[in-house]
CSV table of C-alpha atoms in Angstrom, one decimal:
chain,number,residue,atom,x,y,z
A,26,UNK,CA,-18.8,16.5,-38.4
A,27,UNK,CA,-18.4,15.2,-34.8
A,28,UNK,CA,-19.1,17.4,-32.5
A,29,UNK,CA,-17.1,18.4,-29.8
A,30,UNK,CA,-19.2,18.4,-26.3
A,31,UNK,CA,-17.5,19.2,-22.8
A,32,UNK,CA,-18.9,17.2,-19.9
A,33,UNK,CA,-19.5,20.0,-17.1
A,34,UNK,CA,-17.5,19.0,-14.2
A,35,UNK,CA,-20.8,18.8,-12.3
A,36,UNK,CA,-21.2,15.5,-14.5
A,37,UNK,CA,-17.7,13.7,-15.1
A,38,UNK,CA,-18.2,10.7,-14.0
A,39,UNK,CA,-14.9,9.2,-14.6
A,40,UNK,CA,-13.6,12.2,-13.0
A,41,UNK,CA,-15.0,11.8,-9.9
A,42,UNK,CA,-14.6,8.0,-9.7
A,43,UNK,CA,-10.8,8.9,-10.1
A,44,UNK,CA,-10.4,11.6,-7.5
A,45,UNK,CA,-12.0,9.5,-4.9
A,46,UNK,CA,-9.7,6.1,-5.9
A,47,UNK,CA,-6.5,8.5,-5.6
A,48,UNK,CA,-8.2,10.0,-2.5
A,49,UNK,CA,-8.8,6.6,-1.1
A,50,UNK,CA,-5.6,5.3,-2.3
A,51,UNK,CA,-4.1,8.0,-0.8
A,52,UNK,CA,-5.4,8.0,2.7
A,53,UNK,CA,-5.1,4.3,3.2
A,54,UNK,CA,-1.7,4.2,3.0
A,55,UNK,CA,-0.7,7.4,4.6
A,56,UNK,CA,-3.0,6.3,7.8
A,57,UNK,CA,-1.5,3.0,7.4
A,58,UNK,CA,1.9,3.9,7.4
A,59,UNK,CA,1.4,6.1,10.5
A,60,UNK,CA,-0.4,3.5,12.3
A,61,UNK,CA,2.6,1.3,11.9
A,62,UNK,CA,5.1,3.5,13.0
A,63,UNK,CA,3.4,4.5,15.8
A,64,UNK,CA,2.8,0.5,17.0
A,65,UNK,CA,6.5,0.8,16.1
A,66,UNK,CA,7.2,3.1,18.4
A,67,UNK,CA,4.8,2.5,21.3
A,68,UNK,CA,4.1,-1.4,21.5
A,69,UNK,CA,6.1,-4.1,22.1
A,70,UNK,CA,3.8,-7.3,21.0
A,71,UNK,CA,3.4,-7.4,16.8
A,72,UNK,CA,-0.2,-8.5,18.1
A,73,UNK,CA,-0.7,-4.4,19.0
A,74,UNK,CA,0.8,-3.4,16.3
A,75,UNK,CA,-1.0,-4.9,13.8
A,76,UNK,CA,-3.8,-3.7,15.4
A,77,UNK,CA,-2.5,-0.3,15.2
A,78,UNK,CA,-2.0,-0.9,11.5
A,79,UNK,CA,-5.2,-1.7,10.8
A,80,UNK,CA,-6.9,0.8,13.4
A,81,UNK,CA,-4.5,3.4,11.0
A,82,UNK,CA,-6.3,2.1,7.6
A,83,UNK,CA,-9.9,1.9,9.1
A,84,UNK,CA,-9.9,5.3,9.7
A,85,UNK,CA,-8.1,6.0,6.3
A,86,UNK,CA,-11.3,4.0,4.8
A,87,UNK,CA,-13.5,6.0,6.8
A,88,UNK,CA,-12.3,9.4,6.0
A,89,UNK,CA,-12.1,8.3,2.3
A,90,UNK,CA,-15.7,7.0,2.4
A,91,UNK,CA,-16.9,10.6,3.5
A,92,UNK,CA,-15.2,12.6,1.6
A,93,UNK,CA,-16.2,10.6,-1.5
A,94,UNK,CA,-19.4,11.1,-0.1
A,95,UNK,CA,-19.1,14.7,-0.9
A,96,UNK,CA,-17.5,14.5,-4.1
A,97,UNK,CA,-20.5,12.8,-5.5
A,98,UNK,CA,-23.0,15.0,-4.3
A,99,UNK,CA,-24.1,13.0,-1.6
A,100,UNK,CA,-25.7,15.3,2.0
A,101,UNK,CA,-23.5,14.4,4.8
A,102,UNK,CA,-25.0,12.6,7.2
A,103,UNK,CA,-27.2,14.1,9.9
A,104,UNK,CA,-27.1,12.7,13.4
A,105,UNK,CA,-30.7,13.7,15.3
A,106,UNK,CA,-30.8,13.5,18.9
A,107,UNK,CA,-33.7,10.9,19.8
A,108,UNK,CA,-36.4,12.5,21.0
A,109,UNK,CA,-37.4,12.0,24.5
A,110,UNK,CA,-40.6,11.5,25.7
A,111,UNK,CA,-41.7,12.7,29.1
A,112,UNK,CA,-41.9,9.8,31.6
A,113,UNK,CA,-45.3,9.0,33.3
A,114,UNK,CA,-43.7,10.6,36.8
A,115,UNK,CA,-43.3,14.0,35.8
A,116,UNK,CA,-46.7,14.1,33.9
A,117,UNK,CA,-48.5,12.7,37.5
A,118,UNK,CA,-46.6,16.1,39.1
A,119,UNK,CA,-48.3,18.2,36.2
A,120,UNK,CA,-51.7,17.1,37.0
């Protein structure tokens, strides 16, 4: 007598928590790993290259973040240009 009820994909929940862990997962360690070769390869002081370790998994995070964004139906973000007024100058050359 229990029925059997398929979550739409739309609404999974669980799934989308665990494509965006794996994502994050993922990309932190991949970025990570490429940050440290690359200190590896191009600085000499471990100062720079744990820098370039964690400049590698910041922007794993930050990819992560925004594409887990999207996977829960989140907009992406919009960036307006502020809008600038006309300075007092050129409105004394219009009248």
């Amino acid at each position: 007598m229990a029925e059997n009820k398929q979550i739409t994909p739309q609404f999974d929940l669980n799934a989308k928590w665990d494509s965006c862990l794996d994502l994050t997962l993922r990309r932190v360690v991949y970025s990570s790993s490429a940050g440290a070769l690359s200190g590896l390869l191009l600085f000499r002081s471990p100062v720079t290259r744990w820098a370039s370790v964690a400049l590698g998994a910041g922007v794993g995070i930050g990819s992560a973040y925004t594409e887990c964004s999207y996977i829960f139906d989140a907009s992406p973000p919009k960036f307006t240009s502020p809008k600038h007024s006309q300075s007092s100058a050129s409105q004394d050359k219009q009248d």
